[in-house]
Each structure stands twice: as C-alpha cells, then as structure tokens.
Amino acid sequence: MRGADVTQESLFTVAKLADFVPANHPLRSIRELADEALRRMSGLFSALYADTGRASIAPEKLMRAQLLQLFYSIRSERMLME
C-alpha cells in the first residue's frame, strides 16, 4: 500500500522546514521541479503499489531524499539520516 506524501513539521518544531533554507537557495527551485515531476508520476506509483497491506514510505519522499543524497555527496542512506 502506498504511503501518503505528507509532512509532520509541527510535531517536532514550531518552525517550518522551509524556514531553514534561504529564500534564494537553489534547492527551492529544484524542489519545485522535482515536485512537479513527481506529481506527473503519481499515477505510475499508484499502479505499482498494492491496494492492501501496511502503508509504505511515500515514493516521493524517498526520491527527494535521494536527490539530497546526490547533491550533497552523502555516501549512504544511513549517513543521510544522521
């Protein structure tokens, strides 16, 4: 079952994650491009996931995390989570 692409920012901090990235940072425009591409791929993702079972991590979140890993040359997923 495909997980939802939602954030829980208010659960951990009173500031939003966007507050930590400067307004003119290149990641903001990259995020917009990635979100648009992922929106177009949403139907494909839905077709690949089962209708029943435990919800997974949203594929959109996983792909955004991999983009950050590539841009910042982080060697592993474990280091990315740290």
Coordinates of N, CA, C and O in Angstrom, one line a residue, residues 7-80:
T7 N 3.9 15.9 5.5 CA 4.9 16.2 6.5 C 4.2 16.4 7.8 O 3.1 16.9 7.9
Q8 N 5.0 16.2 8.9 CA 4.5 16.4 10.2 C 5.4 17.4 10.9 O 5.9 17.2 12.0
E9 N 5.6 18.6 10.3 CA 6.6 19.6 10.8 C 6.2 20.0 12.2 O 7.1 20.2 13.1
S10 N 4.9 20.3 12.5 CA 4.5 20.8 13.8 C 4.7 19.8 14.9 O 4.7 20.2 16.1
L11 N 5.0 18.6 14.6 CA 5.1 17.6 15.6 C 6.5 17.8 16.4 O 6.5 17.5 17.6
F12 N 7.5 18.3 15.7 CA 8.8 18.4 16.3 C 9.3 19.8 16.6 O 10.0 20.0 17.5
T13 N 8.9 20.7 15.8 CA 9.3 22.1 16.0 C 8.2 23.1 15.7 O 7.2 22.7 15.1
V14 N 8.4 24.3 16.2 CA 7.4 25.4 15.9 C 7.8 26.1 14.6 O 6.9 26.7 14.0
A15 N 9.0 25.9 14.1 CA 9.4 26.5 12.8 C 9.1 25.5 11.7 O 9.2 24.3 11.9
K16 N 8.9 26.0 10.5 CA 8.7 25.1 9.3 C 10.1 24.8 8.7 O 11.0 25.5 8.9
L17 N 10.2 23.7 8.1 CA 11.5 23.3 7.5 C 11.9 24.3 6.4 O 13.1 24.6 6.3
A18 N 11.0 24.9 5.7 CA 11.3 26.0 4.7 C 12.0 27.2 5.4 O 12.7 27.9 4.7
D19 N 11.8 27.4 6.7 CA 12.4 28.5 7.4 C 14.0 28.3 7.5 O 14.7 29.3 7.7
F20 N 14.4 27.1 7.4 CA 15.9 26.8 7.5 C 16.6 26.9 6.2 O 17.8 26.9 6.2
V21 N 15.9 27.0 5.1 CA 16.5 27.2 3.7 C 16.4 28.6 3.3 O 15.2 29.1 3.2
P22 N 17.5 29.3 2.9 CA 17.3 30.7 2.5 C 16.4 30.8 1.2 O 16.3 29.8 0.4
A23 N 15.8 31.9 1.1 CA 14.8 32.1 0.0 C 15.4 32.0 -1.4 O 14.8 31.6 -2.3
N24 N 16.7 32.3 -1.5 CA 17.3 32.3 -2.9 C 18.2 31.0 -3.0 O 19.0 31.0 -4.0
H25 N 18.0 30.0 -2.2 CA 18.8 28.8 -2.3 C 18.4 28.0 -3.5 O 17.2 27.9 -3.7
P26 N 19.3 27.4 -4.2 CA 19.0 26.6 -5.4 C 18.1 25.4 -5.1 O 17.3 25.0 -5.9
L27 N 18.1 24.9 -3.9 CA 17.3 23.8 -3.5 C 15.8 24.1 -3.6 O 15.0 23.2 -3.9
R28 N 15.4 25.3 -3.5 CA 14.0 25.7 -3.6 C 13.5 25.5 -5.0 O 12.4 24.9 -5.2
S29 N 14.2 25.9 -6.0 CA 13.8 25.7 -7.4 C 13.9 24.3 -7.8 O 13.0 23.8 -8.5
I30 N 14.9 23.6 -7.3 CA 15.0 22.1 -7.6 C 13.8 21.4 -6.9 O 13.3 20.5 -7.6
R31 N 13.4 21.8 -5.7 CA 12.3 21.1 -5.1 C 11.0 21.3 -5.9 O 10.2 20.4 -6.1
E32 N 10.8 22.5 -6.5 CA 9.6 22.8 -7.3 C 9.6 21.9 -8.5 O 8.6 21.3 -8.9
L33 N 10.8 21.8 -9.2 CA 10.9 20.9 -10.4 C 10.7 19.5 -10.0 O 9.9 18.7 -10.7
A34 N 11.2 19.0 -8.9 CA 11.1 17.6 -8.5 C 9.6 17.3 -8.1 O 9.1 16.3 -8.5
D35 N 9.0 18.3 -7.4 CA 7.6 18.0 -7.0 C 6.7 17.9 -8.3 O 5.8 17.1 -8.3
E36 N 6.9 18.8 -9.3 CA 6.1 18.7 -10.5 C 6.3 17.4 -11.2 O 5.4 16.8 -11.6
A37 N 7.6 16.9 -11.3 CA 7.8 15.6 -12.0 C 7.2 14.5 -11.2 O 6.6 13.6 -11.8
L38 N 7.3 14.6 -9.9 CA 6.7 13.5 -9.0 C 5.2 13.5 -9.1 O 4.5 12.5 -9.0
R39 N 4.6 14.7 -9.2 CA 3.1 14.8 -9.4 C 2.7 14.1 -10.7 O 1.7 13.4 -10.7
R40 N 3.5 14.3 -11.8 CA 3.1 13.6 -13.0 C 3.3 12.1 -12.9 O 2.7 11.4 -13.7
M41 N 4.2 11.6 -12.1 CA 4.5 10.2 -11.9 C 3.5 9.5 -10.9 O 3.6 8.3 -10.7
S42 N 2.7 10.3 -10.3 CA 1.8 9.8 -9.2 C 1.0 8.6 -9.7 O 0.8 7.6 -8.9
G43 N 0.4 8.7 -10.8 CA -0.4 7.6 -11.4 C 0.4 6.3 -11.5 O -0.1 5.2 -11.2
L44 N 1.6 6.4 -12.0 CA 2.5 5.3 -12.1 C 2.8 4.7 -10.8 O 2.8 3.4 -10.6
F45 N 3.1 5.5 -9.8 CA 3.4 5.0 -8.4 C 2.2 4.3 -7.9 O 2.3 3.2 -7.3
S46 N 1.0 4.8 -8.1 CA -0.2 4.2 -7.6 C -0.4 2.8 -8.2 O -0.9 1.9 -7.6
A47 N -0.1 2.7 -9.5 CA -0.3 1.4 -10.2 C 0.7 0.4 -9.7 O 0.4 -0.8 -9.7
L48 N 1.9 0.8 -9.2 CA 2.9 -0.2 -8.8 C 2.6 -0.7 -7.4 O 3.1 -1.8 -7.1
Y49 N 1.9 0.0 -6.6 CA 1.7 -0.4 -5.2 C 0.4 -1.2 -5.0 O -0.6 -0.9 -5.7
A50 N 0.4 -2.1 -4.1 CA -0.8 -2.9 -3.8 C -1.9 -2.1 -3.1 O -1.6 -1.0 -2.6
D51 N -3.1 -2.5 -3.2 CA -4.2 -1.8 -2.6 C -4.4 -2.1 -1.1 O -5.0 -1.4 -0.4
T52 N -3.8 -3.2 -0.7 CA -4.0 -3.6 0.7 C -2.6 -3.7 1.3 O -1.6 -3.7 0.7
G53 N -2.6 -3.9 2.7 CA -1.4 -4.1 3.4 C -1.0 -2.8 4.2 O -1.7 -1.8 4.2
R54 N 0.2 -2.9 4.7 CA 0.7 -1.8 5.5 C 1.2 -0.7 4.6 O 1.9 -1.0 3.6
A55 N 1.0 0.5 5.0 CA 1.4 1.7 4.2 C 2.9 1.8 4.2 O 3.6 1.6 5.2
S56 N 3.5 2.1 3.0 CA 4.9 2.2 2.9 C 5.3 3.7 3.0 O 4.4 4.6 3.2
I57 N 6.6 4.0 3.0 CA 7.0 5.3 2.9 C 6.7 5.8 1.5 O 6.9 5.1 0.5
A58 N 6.2 7.0 1.4 CA 5.8 7.6 0.1 C 7.0 7.6 -0.9 O 8.1 8.0 -0.5
P59 N 6.8 7.1 -2.1 CA 7.9 7.1 -3.0 C 8.5 8.5 -3.3 O 9.7 8.7 -3.6
E60 N 7.6 9.5 -3.2 CA 8.0 10.9 -3.4 C 9.1 11.3 -2.4 O 10.1 11.9 -2.7
K61 N 8.8 10.9 -1.1 CA 9.8 11.2 -0.1 C 11.1 10.5 -0.3 O 12.2 11.1 -0.1
L62 N 11.1 9.3 -0.7 CA 12.3 8.5 -1.0 C 13.1 9.2 -2.1 O 14.3 9.3 -2.0
M63 N 12.4 9.6 -3.1 CA 13.1 10.2 -4.3 C 13.7 11.6 -3.9 O 14.8 11.9 -4.3
R64 N 13.0 12.4 -3.1 CA 13.5 13.6 -2.7 C 14.8 13.4 -1.8 O 15.8 14.1 -1.9
A65 N 14.7 12.4 -1.0 CA 15.9 12.1 -0.1 C 17.1 11.7 -0.9 O 18.2 12.1 -0.7
Q66 N 16.8 10.9 -2.0 CA 17.9 10.5 -2.8 C 18.5 11.7 -3.6 O 19.7 11.7 -3.8
L67 N 17.7 12.6 -4.0 CA 18.2 13.8 -4.6 C 19.2 14.6 -3.7 O 20.3 15.0 -4.1
L68 N 18.7 14.8 -2.4 CA 19.6 15.4 -1.4 C 20.9 14.6 -1.3 O 22.0 15.2 -1.2
Q69 N 20.8 13.3 -1.2 CA 22.0 12.5 -1.1 C 23.0 12.7 -2.2 O 24.2 12.8 -2.0
L70 N 22.4 12.8 -3.4 CA 23.3 13.0 -4.6 C 23.9 14.4 -4.6 O 25.1 14.6 -4.9
F71 N 23.1 15.4 -4.3 CA 23.6 16.8 -4.4 C 24.7 17.1 -3.4 O 25.6 17.8 -3.6
Y72 N 24.5 16.4 -2.2 CA 25.5 16.7 -1.1 C 26.6 15.6 -1.0 O 27.3 15.6 0.0
S73 N 26.6 14.7 -1.9 CA 27.6 13.6 -2.0 C 27.7 12.8 -0.7 O 28.7 12.5 -0.1
I74 N 26.5 12.5 -0.2 CA 26.4 11.7 1.0 C 26.5 10.2 0.6 O 25.8 9.7 -0.2
R75 N 27.4 9.5 1.3 CA 27.8 8.1 0.8 C 26.8 7.1 1.0 O 26.7 6.1 0.3
S76 N 25.9 7.2 2.0 CA 24.9 6.1 2.3 C 23.7 6.7 2.9 O 23.6 7.8 3.3
E77 N 22.6 5.9 2.8 CA 21.3 6.3 3.4 C 21.5 6.5 4.9 O 20.8 7.4 5.5
R78 N 22.3 5.7 5.6 CA 22.5 5.8 7.0 C 23.1 7.2 7.3 O 22.6 7.9 8.3
M79 N 24.0 7.6 6.5 CA 24.6 9.0 6.8 C 23.6 10.1 6.5 O 23.6 11.1 7.1
L80 N 22.8 9.8 5.5 CA 21.8 10.8 5.2 C 20.8 11.0 6.3 O 20.5 12.2 6.7

